[in-house]
Coordinates of C-alpha atoms in Angstrom, one line a residue:
Chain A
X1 CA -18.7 -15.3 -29.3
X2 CA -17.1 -12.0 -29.2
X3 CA -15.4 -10.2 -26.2
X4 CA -13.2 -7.3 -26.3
X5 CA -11.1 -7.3 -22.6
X6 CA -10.9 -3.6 -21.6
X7 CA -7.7 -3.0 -19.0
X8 CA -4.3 -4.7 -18.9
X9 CA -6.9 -8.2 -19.6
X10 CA -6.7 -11.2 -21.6
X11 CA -9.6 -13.6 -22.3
X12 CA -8.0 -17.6 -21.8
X13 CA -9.3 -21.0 -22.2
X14 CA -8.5 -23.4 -20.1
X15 CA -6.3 -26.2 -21.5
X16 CA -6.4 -29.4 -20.6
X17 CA -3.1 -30.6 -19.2
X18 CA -2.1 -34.1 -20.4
X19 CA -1.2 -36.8 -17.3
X20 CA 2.1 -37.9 -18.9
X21 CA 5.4 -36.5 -19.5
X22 CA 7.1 -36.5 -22.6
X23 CA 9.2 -39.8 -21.8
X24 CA 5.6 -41.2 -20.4
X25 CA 5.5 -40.8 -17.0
X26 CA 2.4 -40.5 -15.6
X27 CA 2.4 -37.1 -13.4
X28 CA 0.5 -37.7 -9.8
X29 CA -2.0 -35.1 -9.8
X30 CA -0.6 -32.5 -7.1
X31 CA 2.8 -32.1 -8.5
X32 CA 0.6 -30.3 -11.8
X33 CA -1.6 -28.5 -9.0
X34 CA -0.2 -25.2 -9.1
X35 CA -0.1 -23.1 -12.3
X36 CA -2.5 -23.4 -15.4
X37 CA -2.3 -23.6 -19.3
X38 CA -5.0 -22.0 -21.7
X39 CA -4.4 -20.3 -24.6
X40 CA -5.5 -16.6 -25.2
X41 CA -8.8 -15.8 -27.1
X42 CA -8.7 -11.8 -27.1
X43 CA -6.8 -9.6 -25.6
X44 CA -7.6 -5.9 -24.7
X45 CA -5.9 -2.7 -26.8
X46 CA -4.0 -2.5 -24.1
X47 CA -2.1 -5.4 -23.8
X48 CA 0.9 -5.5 -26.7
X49 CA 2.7 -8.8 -24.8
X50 CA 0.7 -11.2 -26.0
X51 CA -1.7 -12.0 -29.3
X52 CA -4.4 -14.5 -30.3
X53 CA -3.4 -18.2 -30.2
X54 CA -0.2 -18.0 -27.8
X55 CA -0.3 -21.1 -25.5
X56 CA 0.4 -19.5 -21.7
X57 CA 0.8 -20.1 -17.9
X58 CA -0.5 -18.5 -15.2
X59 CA -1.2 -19.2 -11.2
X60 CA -4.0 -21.4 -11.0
X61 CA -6.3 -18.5 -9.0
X62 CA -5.7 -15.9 -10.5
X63 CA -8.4 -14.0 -13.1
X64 CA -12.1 -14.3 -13.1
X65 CA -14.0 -17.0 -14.8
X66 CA -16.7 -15.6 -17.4
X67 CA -19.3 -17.9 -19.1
X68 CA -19.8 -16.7 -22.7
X69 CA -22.2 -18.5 -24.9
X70 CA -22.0 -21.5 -22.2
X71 CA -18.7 -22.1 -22.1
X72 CA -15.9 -21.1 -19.6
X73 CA -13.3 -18.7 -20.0
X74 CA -10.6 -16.9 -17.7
X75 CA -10.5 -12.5 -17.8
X76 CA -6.9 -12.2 -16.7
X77 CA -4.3 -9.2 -16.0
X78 CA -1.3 -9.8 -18.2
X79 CA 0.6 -9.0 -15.3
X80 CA -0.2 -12.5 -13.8
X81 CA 0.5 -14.0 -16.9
X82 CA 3.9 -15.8 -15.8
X83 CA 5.3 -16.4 -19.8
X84 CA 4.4 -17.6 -23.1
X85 CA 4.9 -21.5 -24.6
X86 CA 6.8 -22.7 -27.1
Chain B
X1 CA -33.7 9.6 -15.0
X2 CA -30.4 12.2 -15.1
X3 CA -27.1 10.9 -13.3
X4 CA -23.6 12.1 -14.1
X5 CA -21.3 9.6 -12.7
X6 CA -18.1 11.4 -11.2
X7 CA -14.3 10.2 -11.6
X8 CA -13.6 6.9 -13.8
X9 CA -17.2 5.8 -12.8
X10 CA -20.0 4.5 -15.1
X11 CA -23.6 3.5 -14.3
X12 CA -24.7 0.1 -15.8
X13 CA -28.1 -1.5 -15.4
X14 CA -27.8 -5.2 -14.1
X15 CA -29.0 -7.1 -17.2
X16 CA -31.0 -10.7 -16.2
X17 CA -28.5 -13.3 -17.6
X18 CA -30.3 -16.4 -20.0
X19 CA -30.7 -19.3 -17.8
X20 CA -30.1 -21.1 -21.2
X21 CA -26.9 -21.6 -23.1
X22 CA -26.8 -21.0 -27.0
X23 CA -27.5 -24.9 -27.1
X24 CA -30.2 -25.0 -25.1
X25 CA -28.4 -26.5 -21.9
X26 CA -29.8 -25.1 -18.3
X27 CA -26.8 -23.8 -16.4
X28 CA -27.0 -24.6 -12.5
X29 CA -27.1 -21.5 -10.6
X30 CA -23.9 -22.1 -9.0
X31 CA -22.3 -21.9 -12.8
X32 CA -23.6 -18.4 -12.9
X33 CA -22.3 -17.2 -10.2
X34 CA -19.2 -15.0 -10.3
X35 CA -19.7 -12.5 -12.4
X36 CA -22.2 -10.3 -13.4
X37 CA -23.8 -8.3 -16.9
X38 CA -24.9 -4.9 -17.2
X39 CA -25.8 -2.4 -19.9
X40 CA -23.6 1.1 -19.4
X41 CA -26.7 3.9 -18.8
X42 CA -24.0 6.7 -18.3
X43 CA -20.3 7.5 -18.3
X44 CA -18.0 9.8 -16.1
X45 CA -16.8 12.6 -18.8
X46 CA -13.1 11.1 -17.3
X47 CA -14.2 7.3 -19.4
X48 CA -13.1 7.0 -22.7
X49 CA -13.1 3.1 -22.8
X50 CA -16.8 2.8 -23.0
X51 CA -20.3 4.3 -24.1
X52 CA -23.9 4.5 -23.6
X53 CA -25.8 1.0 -24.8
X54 CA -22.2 -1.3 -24.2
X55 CA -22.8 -4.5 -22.5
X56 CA -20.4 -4.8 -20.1
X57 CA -19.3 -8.2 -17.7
X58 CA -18.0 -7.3 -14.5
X59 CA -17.3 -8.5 -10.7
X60 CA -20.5 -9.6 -9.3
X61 CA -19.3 -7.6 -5.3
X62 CA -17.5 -4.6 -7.6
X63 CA -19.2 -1.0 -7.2
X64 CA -22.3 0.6 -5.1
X65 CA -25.7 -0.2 -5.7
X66 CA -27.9 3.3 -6.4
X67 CA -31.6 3.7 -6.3
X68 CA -33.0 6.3 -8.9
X69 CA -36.1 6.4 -9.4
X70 CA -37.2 3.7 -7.9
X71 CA -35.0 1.4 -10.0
X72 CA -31.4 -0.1 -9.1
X73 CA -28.4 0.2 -11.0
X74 CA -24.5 -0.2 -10.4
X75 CA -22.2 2.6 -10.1
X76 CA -18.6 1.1 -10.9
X77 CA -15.1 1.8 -11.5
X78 CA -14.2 1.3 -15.5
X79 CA -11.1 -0.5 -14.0
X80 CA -13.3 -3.0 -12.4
X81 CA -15.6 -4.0 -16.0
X82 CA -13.9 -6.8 -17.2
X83 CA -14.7 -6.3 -21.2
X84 CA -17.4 -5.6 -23.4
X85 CA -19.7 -8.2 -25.1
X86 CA -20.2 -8.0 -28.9
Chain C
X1 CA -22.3 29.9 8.8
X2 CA -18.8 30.0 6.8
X3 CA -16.8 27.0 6.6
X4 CA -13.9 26.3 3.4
X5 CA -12.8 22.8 3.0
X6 CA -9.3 21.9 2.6
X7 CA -7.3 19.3 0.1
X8 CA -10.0 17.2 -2.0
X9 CA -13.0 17.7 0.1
X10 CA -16.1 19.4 -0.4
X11 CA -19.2 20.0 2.7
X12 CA -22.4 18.1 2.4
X13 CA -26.1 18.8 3.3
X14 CA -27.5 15.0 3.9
X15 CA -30.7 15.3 1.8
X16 CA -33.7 13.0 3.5
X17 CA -34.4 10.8 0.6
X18 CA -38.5 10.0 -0.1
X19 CA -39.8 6.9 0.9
X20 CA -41.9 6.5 -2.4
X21 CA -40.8 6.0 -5.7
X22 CA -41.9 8.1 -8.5
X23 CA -44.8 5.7 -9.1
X24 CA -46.0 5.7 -5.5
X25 CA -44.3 2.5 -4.5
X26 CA -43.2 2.6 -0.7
X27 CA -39.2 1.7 -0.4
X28 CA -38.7 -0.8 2.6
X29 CA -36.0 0.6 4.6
X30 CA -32.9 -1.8 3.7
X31 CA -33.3 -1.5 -0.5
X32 CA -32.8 2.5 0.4
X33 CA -29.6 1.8 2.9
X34 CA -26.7 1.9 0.7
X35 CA -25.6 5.1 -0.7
X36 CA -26.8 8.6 0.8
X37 CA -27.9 11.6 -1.4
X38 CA -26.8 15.3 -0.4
X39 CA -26.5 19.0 -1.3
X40 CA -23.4 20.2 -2.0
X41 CA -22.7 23.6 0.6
X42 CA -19.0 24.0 -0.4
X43 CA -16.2 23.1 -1.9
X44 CA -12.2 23.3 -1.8
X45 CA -10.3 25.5 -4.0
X46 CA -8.8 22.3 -5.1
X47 CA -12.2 21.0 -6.1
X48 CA -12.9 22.1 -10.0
X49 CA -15.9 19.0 -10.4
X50 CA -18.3 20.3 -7.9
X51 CA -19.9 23.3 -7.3
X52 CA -22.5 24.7 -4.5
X53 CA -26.0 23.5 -5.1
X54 CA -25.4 20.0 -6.9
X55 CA -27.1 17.0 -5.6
X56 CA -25.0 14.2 -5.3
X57 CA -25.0 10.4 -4.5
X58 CA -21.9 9.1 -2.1
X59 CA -20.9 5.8 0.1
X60 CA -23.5 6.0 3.4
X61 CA -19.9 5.5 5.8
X62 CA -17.8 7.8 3.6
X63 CA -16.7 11.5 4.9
X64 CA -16.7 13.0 8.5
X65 CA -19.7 14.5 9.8
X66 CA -19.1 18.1 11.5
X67 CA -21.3 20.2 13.4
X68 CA -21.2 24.0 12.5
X69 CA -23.9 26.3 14.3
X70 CA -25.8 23.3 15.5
X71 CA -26.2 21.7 11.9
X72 CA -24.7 18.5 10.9
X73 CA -23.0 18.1 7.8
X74 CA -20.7 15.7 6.0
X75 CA -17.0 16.9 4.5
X76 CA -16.0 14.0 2.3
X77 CA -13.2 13.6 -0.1
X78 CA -14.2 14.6 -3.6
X79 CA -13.3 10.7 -4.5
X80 CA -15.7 9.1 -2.8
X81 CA -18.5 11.2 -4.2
X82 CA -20.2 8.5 -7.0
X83 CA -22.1 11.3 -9.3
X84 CA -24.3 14.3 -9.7
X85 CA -28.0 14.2 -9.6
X86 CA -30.4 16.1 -12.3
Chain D
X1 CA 7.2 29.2 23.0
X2 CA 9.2 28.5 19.6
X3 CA 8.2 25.3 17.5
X4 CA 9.1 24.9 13.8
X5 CA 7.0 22.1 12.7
X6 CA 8.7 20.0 9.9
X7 CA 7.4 18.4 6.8
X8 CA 3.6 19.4 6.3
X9 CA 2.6 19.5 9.6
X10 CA 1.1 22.5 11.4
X11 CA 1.2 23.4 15.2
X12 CA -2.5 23.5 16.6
X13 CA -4.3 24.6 20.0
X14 CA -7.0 22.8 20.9
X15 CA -10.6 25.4 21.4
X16 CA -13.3 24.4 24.1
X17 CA -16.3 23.7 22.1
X18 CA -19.2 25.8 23.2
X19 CA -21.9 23.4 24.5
X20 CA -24.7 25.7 23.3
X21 CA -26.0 26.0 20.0
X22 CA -26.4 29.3 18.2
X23 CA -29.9 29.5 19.3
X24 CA -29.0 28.2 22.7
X25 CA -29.9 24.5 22.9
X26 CA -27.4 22.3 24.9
X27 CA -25.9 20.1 22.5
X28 CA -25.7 16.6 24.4
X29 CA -21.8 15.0 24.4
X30 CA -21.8 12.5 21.8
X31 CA -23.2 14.9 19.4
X32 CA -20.0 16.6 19.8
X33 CA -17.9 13.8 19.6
X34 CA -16.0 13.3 16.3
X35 CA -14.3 16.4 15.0
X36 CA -12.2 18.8 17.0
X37 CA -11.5 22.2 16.5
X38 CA -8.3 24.2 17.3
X39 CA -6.3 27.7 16.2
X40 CA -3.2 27.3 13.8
X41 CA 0.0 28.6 16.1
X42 CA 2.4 27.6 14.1
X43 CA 3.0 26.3 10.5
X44 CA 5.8 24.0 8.8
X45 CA 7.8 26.3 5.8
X46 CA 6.3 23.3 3.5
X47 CA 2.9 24.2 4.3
X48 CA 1.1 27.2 2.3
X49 CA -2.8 26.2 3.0
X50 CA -3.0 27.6 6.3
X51 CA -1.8 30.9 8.6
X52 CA -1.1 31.7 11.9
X53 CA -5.0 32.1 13.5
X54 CA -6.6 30.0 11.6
X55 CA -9.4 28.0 12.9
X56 CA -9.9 24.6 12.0
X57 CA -11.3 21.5 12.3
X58 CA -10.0 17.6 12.0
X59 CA -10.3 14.5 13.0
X60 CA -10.5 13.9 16.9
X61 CA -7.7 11.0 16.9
X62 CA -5.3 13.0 14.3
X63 CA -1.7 13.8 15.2
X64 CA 0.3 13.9 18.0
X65 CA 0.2 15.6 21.4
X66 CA 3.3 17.7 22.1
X67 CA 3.8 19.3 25.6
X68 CA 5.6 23.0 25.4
X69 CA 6.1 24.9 28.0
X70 CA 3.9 23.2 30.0
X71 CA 0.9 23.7 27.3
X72 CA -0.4 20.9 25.5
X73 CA -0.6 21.2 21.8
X74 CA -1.0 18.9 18.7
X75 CA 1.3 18.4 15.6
X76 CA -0.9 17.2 13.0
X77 CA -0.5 16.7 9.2
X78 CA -2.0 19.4 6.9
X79 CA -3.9 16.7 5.0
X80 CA -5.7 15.6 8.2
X81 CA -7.2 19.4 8.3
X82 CA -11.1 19.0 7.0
X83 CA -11.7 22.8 6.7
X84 CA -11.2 26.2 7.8
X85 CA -13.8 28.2 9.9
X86 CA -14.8 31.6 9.4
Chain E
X1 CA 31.8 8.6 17.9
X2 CA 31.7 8.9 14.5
X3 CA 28.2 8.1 12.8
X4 CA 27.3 9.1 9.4
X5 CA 23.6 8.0 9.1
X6 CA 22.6 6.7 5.6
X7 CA 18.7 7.6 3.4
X8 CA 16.7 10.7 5.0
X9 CA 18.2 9.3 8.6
X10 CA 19.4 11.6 11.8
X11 CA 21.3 10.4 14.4
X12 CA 19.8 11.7 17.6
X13 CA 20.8 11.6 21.7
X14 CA 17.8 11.8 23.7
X15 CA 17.4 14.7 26.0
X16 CA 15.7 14.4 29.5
X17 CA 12.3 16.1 29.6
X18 CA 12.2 18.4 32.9
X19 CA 10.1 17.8 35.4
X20 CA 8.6 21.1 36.2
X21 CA 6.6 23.4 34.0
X22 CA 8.3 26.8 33.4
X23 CA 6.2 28.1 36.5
X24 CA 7.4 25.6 38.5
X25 CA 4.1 22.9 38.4
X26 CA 5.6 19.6 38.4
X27 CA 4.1 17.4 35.3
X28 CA 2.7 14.2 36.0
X29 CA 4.8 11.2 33.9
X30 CA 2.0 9.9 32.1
X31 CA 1.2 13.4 30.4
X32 CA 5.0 13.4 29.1
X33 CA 4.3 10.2 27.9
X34 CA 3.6 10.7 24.5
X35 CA 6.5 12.4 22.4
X36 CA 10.1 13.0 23.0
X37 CA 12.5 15.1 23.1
X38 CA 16.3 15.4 21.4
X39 CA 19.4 16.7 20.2
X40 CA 20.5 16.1 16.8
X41 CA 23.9 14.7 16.9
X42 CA 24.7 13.7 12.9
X43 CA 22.7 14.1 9.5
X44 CA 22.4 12.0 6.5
X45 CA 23.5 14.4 3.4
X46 CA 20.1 13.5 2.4
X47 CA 18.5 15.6 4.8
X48 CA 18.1 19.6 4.5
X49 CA 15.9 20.0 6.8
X50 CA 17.7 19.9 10.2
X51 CA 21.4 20.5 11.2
X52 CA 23.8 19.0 14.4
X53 CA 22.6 21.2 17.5
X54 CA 18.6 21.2 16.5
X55 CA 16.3 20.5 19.7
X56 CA 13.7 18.5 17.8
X57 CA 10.3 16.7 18.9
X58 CA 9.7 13.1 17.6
X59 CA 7.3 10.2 18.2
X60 CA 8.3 7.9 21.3
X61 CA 8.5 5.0 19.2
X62 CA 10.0 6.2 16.3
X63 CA 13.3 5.6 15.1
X64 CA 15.9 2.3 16.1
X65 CA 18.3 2.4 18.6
X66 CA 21.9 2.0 18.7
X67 CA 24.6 1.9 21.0
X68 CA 27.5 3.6 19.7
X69 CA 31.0 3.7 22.2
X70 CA 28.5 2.7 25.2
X71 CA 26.3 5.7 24.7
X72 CA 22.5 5.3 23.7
X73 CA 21.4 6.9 20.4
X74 CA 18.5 7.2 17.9
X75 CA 18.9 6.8 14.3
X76 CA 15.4 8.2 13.2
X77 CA 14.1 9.3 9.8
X78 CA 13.7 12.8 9.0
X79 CA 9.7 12.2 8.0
X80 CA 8.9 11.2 11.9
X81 CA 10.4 14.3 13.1
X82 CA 7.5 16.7 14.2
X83 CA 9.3 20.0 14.2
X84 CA 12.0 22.4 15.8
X85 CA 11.8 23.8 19.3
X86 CA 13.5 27.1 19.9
Chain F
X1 CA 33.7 -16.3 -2.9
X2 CA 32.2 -14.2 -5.6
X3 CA 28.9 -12.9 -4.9
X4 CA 27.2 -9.9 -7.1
X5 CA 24.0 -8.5 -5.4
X6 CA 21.3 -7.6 -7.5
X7 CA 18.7 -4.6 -7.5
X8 CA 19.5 -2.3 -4.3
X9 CA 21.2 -4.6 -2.0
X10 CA 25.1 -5.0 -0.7
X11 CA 26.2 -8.9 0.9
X12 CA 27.3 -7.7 4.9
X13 CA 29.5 -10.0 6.5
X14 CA 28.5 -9.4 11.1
X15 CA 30.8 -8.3 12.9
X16 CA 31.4 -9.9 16.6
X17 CA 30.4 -6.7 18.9
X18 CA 32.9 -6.4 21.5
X19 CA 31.0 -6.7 24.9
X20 CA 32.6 -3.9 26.6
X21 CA 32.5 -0.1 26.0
X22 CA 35.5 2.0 25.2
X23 CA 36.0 2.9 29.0
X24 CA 35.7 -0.9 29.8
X25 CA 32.3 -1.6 31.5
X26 CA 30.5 -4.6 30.2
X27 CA 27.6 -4.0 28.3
X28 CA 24.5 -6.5 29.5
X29 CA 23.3 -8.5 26.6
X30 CA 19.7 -7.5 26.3
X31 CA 21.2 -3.7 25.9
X32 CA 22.8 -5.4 23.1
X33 CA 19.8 -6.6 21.4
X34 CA 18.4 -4.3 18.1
X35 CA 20.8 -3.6 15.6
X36 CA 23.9 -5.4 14.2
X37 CA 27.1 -4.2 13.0
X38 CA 28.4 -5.6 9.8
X39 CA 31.3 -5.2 7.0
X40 CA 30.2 -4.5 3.2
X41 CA 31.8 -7.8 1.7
X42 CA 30.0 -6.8 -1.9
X43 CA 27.6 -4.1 -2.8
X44 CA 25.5 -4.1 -6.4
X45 CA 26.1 -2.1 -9.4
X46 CA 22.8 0.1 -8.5
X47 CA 24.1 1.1 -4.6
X48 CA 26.5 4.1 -4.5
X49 CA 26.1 4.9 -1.1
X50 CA 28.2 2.2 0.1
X51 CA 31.5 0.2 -0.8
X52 CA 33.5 -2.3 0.4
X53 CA 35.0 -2.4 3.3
X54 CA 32.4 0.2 5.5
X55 CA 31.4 -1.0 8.9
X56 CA 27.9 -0.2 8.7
X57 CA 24.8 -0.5 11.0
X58 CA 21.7 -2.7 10.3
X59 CA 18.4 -3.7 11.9
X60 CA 18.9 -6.8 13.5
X61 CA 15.9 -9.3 11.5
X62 CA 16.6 -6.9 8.3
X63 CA 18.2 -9.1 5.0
X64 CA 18.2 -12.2 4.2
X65 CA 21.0 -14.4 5.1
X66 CA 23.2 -16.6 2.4
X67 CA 25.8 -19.1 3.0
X68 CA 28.6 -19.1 0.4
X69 CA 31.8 -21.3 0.6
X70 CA 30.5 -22.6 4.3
X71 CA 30.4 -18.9 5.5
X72 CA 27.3 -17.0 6.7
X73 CA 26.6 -13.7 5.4
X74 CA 23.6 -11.1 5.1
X75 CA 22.4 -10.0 1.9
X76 CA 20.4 -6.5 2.4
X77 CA 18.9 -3.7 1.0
X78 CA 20.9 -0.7 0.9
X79 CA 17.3 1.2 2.7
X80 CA 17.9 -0.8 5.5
X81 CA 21.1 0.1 6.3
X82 CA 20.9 2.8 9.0
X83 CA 24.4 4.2 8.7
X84 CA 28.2 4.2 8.1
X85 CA 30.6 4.2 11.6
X86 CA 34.2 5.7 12.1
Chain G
X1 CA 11.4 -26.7 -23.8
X2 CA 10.6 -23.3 -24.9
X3 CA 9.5 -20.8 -22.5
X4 CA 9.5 -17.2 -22.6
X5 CA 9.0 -15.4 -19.8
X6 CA 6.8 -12.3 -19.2
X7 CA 7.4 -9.3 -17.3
X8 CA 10.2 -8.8 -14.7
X9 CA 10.6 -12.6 -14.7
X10 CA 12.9 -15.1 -15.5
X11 CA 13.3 -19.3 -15.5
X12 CA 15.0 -21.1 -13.3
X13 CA 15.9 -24.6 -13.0
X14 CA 17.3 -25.6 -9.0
X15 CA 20.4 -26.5 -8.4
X16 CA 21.4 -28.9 -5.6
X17 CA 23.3 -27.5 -3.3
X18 CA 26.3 -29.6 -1.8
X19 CA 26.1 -30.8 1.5
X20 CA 29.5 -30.2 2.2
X21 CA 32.0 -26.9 2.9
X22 CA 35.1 -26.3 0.6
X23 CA 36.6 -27.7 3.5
X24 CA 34.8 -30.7 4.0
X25 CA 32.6 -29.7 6.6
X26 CA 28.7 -31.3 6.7
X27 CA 26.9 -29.0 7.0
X28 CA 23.3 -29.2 8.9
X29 CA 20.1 -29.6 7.0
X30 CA 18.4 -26.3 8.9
X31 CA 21.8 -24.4 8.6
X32 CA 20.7 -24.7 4.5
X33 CA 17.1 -23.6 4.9
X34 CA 16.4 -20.1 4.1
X35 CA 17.9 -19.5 0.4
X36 CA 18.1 -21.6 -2.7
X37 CA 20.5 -21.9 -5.7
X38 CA 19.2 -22.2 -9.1
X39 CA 20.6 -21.4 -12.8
X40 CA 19.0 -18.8 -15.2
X41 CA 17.2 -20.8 -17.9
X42 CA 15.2 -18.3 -19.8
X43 CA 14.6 -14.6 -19.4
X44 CA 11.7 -12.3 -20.2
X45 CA 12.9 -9.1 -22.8
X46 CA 12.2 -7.0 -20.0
X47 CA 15.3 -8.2 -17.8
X48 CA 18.8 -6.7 -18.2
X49 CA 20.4 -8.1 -15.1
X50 CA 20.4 -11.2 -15.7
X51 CA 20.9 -14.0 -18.8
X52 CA 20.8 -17.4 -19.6
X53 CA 23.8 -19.9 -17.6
X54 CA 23.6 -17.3 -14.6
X55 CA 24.5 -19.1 -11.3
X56 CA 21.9 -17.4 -8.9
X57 CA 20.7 -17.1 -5.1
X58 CA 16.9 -16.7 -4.0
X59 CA 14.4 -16.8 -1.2
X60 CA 13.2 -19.9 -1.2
X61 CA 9.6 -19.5 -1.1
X62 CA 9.6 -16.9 -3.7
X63 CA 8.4 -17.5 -7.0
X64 CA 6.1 -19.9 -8.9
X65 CA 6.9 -23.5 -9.5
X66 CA 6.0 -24.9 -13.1
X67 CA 6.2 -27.9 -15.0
X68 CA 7.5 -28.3 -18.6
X69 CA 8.2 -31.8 -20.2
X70 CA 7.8 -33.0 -17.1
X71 CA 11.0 -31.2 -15.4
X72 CA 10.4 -28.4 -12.6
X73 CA 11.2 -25.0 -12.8
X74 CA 10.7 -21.3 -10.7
X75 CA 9.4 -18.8 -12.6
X76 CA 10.3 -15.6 -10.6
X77 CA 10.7 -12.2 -10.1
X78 CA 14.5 -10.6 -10.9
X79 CA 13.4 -8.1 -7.8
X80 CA 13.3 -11.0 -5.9
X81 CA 16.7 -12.8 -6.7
X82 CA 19.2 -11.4 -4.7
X83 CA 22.6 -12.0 -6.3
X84 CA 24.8 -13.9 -8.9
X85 CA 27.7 -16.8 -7.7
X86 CA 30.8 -16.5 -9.5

């Protein structure tokens, strides 16, 4: 698959967010409701704040879902890209 | 057909997405929904980002339809194409 | 009739648009309801992407219509004019 | 009468629209009803579009009625000016 | 009183329309309705436009008002001034 | 207390309004109502128009209050802030 | 934890805030309501005003919660902190 983001976008996936903490605890599912993982596919010439690979979050509705070659991806602004992981 | 689009407009030609996915799978409609893919037909001389024959993904409810010649194509912002494809 | 438009705008003929496509094909009423076609009359000194005489395609609800000498025509902001025709 | 209108606003009076066309057919109200034209009596010093005599036309619900001298004129922002006639 | 209004502000003391027309026609309230009418009493040293003493027209429900010693005034911004009479 | 506003705002400590004029009438408490008086407790390192110690006007639901050390003060934007008294 | 954040914005952990005056005093639940205390954990390159150990004071439905190692944290704005404490 191969998508260049045009703008201030990023192309995400989605990550799965685990349903423990660290120390085990299992998180109930609405305190992880809010804000989403994925990790950045491409990103547009635009965009210098983040590269290929970097693990992210960003508010759960924000960006557009695109289907490329049958799976799902995020377009998102970098500007609703709240910081990088790790 | 001749159409110049004006300001940092293109005209794309809605392009029938594959009902199929690489593997074979039949998305549901529902899957398909959100956005949409075109083929760029013409560029405002104010567009630098893209060019004649670039599939494009963009917001399905972005830009005007226009009827030229009988057919239908999109006149859209360039700020409102998400990326280009291949 | 002598009428110069101020700011951004320029004054439009509306242009009746053909019922049949180039093949022949009669348009139903609601496929053609969208955009509007028109002939430029004149334009604002501030106005360098138009000139008298272009056809042009431009949002049905956009502009002001005015009547000068017992014609109707459109003055609409340069910006919401989509493209030239031809 | 002495008004000094401030920022990019012009002084207008409003001018009875004749209810005839050119070539003498009664134009019926509603026909009539969107645009209004007036004669530029006075002009902010920020203001270099318009002059003194000027007749224009804008929108029917732009500005702001001002009584002076017993005369009722309107205040209106240059940018709300569609044109100028004659 | 002493005021020293702060941004593009004016202090202003409103100024009591008269009733009559300068040949004497008595005006019916709700055609004074609109605008009003006052005195500027102090300017920010942001705003050029308008010194202490000016008769100025402004929109009736512009502005905020303060009481200042007992006495009613108008702190207003220069922007939603219409002009200068006299 | 130590408090350092950020970005464009000062920390306003209200000030009791006395609830008679200079000549000693009683001012009723709806004529009371709008705006607030207030001392500049702090002010950021981005506002010059203001320092410690001014009385200063303010719209009445303008700011955000804090509470710091038990006391109750208004953290506001210098913008808001119609003007300095005395 | 690692985060960086992106932007104007910065990481905050909450900070429980004492229900008690430095004199003693209880102080009401609703008398607490309307900002919140946190401490700077992490800050994006783009902010100056602020760095990590800050003692801060925020509106308390600004900003984004997120979870890393299973601990809460705002991800917010600098625009939209208004001071530091201490």
């Amino acid at each position: 698959m191969n998508f260049t983001p045009l703008g201030k976008r990023v192309l995400v996936k989605r990550v799965e967010e685990a349903n423990t903490t660290s120390s085990g605890i299992i998180i109930p599912d609405n305190a992880k409701e809010k804000p989403s993982r994925g990790e950045i596919v491409a990103v547009s010439s635009e965009v210098s704040e983040l590269k290929k690979g970097d693990e992210v979050i960003f508010g759960k509705y924000s960006g557009n879902e695109v289907t490329l070659d049958g799976d799902l991806y995020i377009v998102i602004d970098v500007d609703d890209i709240f910081g990088i992981i790790g």
